[in-house]
Coordinates of C-alpha atoms in Angstrom, one line a residue:
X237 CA 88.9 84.6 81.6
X238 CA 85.2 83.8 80.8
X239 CA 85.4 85.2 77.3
X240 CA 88.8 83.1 76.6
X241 CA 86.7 80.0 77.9
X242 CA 83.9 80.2 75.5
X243 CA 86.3 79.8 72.8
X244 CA 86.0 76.1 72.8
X245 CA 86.9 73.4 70.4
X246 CA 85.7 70.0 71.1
X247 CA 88.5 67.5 70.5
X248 CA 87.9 64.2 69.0
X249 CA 88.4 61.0 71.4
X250 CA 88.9 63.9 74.6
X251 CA 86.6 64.7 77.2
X252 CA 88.6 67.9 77.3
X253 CA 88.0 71.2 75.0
X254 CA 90.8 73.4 73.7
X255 CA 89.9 76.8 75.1
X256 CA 92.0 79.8 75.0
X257 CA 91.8 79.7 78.7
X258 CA 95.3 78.3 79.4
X259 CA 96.3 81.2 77.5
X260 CA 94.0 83.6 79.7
X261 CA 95.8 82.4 83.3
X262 CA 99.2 82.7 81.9
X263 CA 98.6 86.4 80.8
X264 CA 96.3 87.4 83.9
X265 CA 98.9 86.1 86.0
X266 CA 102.0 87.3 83.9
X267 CA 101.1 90.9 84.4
X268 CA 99.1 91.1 87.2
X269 CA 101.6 89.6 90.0
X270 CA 101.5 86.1 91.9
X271 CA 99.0 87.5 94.4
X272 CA 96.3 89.8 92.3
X273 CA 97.1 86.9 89.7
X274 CA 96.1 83.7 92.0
X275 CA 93.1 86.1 93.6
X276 CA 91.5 86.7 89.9
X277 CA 91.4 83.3 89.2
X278 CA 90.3 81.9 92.6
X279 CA 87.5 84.6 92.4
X280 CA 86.5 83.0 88.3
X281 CA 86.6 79.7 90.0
X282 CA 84.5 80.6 93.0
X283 CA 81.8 82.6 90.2
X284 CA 81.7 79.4 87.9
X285 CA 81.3 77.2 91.3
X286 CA 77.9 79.4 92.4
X287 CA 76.7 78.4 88.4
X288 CA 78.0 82.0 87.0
X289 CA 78.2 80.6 83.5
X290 CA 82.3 81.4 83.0
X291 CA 83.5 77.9 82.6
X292 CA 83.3 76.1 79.2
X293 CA 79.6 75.0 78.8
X294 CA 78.5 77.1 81.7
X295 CA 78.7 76.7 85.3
X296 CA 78.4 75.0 88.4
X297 CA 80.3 73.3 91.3
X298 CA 80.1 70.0 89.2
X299 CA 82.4 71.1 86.6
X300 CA 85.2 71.4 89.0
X301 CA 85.4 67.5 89.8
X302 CA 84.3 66.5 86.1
X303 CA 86.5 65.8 83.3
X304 CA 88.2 69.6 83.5
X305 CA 88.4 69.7 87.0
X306 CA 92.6 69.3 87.0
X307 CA 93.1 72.1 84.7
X308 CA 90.4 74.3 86.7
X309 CA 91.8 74.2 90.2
X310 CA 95.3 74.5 88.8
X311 CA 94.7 77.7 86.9
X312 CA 95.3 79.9 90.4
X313 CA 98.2 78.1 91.3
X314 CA 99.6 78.8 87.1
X315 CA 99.2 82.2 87.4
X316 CA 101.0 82.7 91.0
X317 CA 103.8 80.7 89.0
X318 CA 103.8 82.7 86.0
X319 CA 103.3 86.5 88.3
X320 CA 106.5 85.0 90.3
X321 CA 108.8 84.2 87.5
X322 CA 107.7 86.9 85.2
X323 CA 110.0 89.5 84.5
X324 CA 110.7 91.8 81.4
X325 CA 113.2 89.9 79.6
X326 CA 110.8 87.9 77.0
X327 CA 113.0 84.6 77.8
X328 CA 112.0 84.5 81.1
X329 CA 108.5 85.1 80.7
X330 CA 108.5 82.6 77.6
X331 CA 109.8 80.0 80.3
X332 CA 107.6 81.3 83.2
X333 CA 104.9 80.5 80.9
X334 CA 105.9 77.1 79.9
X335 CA 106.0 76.5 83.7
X336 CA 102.8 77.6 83.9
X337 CA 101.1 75.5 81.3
X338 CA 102.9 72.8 82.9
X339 CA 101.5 72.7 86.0
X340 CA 97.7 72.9 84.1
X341 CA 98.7 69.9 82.5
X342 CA 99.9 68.0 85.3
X343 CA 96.8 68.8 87.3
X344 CA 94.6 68.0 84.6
X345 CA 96.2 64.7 83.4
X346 CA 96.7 63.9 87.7
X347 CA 92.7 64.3 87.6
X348 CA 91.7 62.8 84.3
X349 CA 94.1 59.5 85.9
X350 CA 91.6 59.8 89.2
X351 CA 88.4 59.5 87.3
X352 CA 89.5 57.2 84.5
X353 CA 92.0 55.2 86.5
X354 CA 95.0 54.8 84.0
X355 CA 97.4 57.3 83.6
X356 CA 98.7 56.9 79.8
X357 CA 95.1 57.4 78.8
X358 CA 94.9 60.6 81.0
X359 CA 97.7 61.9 79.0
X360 CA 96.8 60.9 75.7
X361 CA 93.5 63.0 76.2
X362 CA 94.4 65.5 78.3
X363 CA 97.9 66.5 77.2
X364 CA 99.1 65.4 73.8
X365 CA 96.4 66.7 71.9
X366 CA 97.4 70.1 73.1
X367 CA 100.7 70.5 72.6
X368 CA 101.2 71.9 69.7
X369 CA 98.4 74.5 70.8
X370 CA 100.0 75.2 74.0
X371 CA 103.5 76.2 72.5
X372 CA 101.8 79.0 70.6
X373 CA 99.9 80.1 73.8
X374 CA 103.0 79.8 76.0
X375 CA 104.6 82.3 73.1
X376 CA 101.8 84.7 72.6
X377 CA 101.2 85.1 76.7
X378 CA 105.5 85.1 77.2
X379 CA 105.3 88.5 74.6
X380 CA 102.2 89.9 75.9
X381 CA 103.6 89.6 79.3
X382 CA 107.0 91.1 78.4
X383 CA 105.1 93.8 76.5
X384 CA 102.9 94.7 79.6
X385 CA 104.8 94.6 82.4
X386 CA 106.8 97.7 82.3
X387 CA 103.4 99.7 82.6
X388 CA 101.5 97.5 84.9
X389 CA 104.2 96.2 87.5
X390 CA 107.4 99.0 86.7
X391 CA 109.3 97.8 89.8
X392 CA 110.4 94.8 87.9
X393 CA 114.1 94.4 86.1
X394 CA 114.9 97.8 86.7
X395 CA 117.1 98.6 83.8

């Protein structure tokens, strides 16, 4: 999660970075189950919270209410998402991932409206830009995920 975080692309006109840490929370919790998954990334919140440098820019308590807050606090509640719907059929993670990324959006574009106050602006920086992005993440973490799984959680799907 730190490492995906660091890569970082400002975005013209967006207070908001594309990272490769969407991609990160989908995977971690893809293969490592809704519970392990939510745990890991409660734990990279709570280390980026006491100023561990893990978040984009560094660290500290302040970046969770600033302009990436949304997206922050959503990422343990993505990756519960994504360890309950995962499965071995590469549909059903592609879709467990797109679920996923959904709810980072919607928590970053809820919080971008609470500091900026007008909702079609929160979206035009904190959601369109990424789209594009986001599909290709969503497909890369859907076949890592359906690759992975059958050696780190075999109980699923048996076959």
């Amino acid at each position: 999660m730190a490492l995906a975080a660091q890569v970082s692309v400002p975005l013209p006109g967006s207070p908001v970075p594309m990272t490769l840490s969407p991609l990160a929370v989908l995977v971690v919790g893809g293969v490592l189950g809704p519970g392990p998954g939510a745990t890991a990334l409660a734990v990279y919140l709570g280390l980026g919270a006491l100023g561990v440098p893990v978040f984009v820019g560094g660290g500290g308590a302040w970046r969770l209410v600033g302009p990436t807050g949304g997206y922050l606090l959503a990422f343990p509640v993505a990756a519960a998402l994504v360890g309950w719907l995962a499965s071995r059929r590469l549909v059903r993670c592609f879709l467990a991932a797109a679920l996923g990324m959904a709810v980072i959006h919607l928590a970053g574009i809820a919080h971008l409206a609470l500091l900026g106050g007008d909702v079609m602006q929160a979206i035009h920086w904190g959601s369109v830009p990424f789209l594009a992005g986001d599909v290709l993440k969503i497909t890369i973490a859907a076949v890592v995920i359906a690759g992975l799984l059958p050696r780190t959680r075999p109980q699923l799907d048996p076959e």
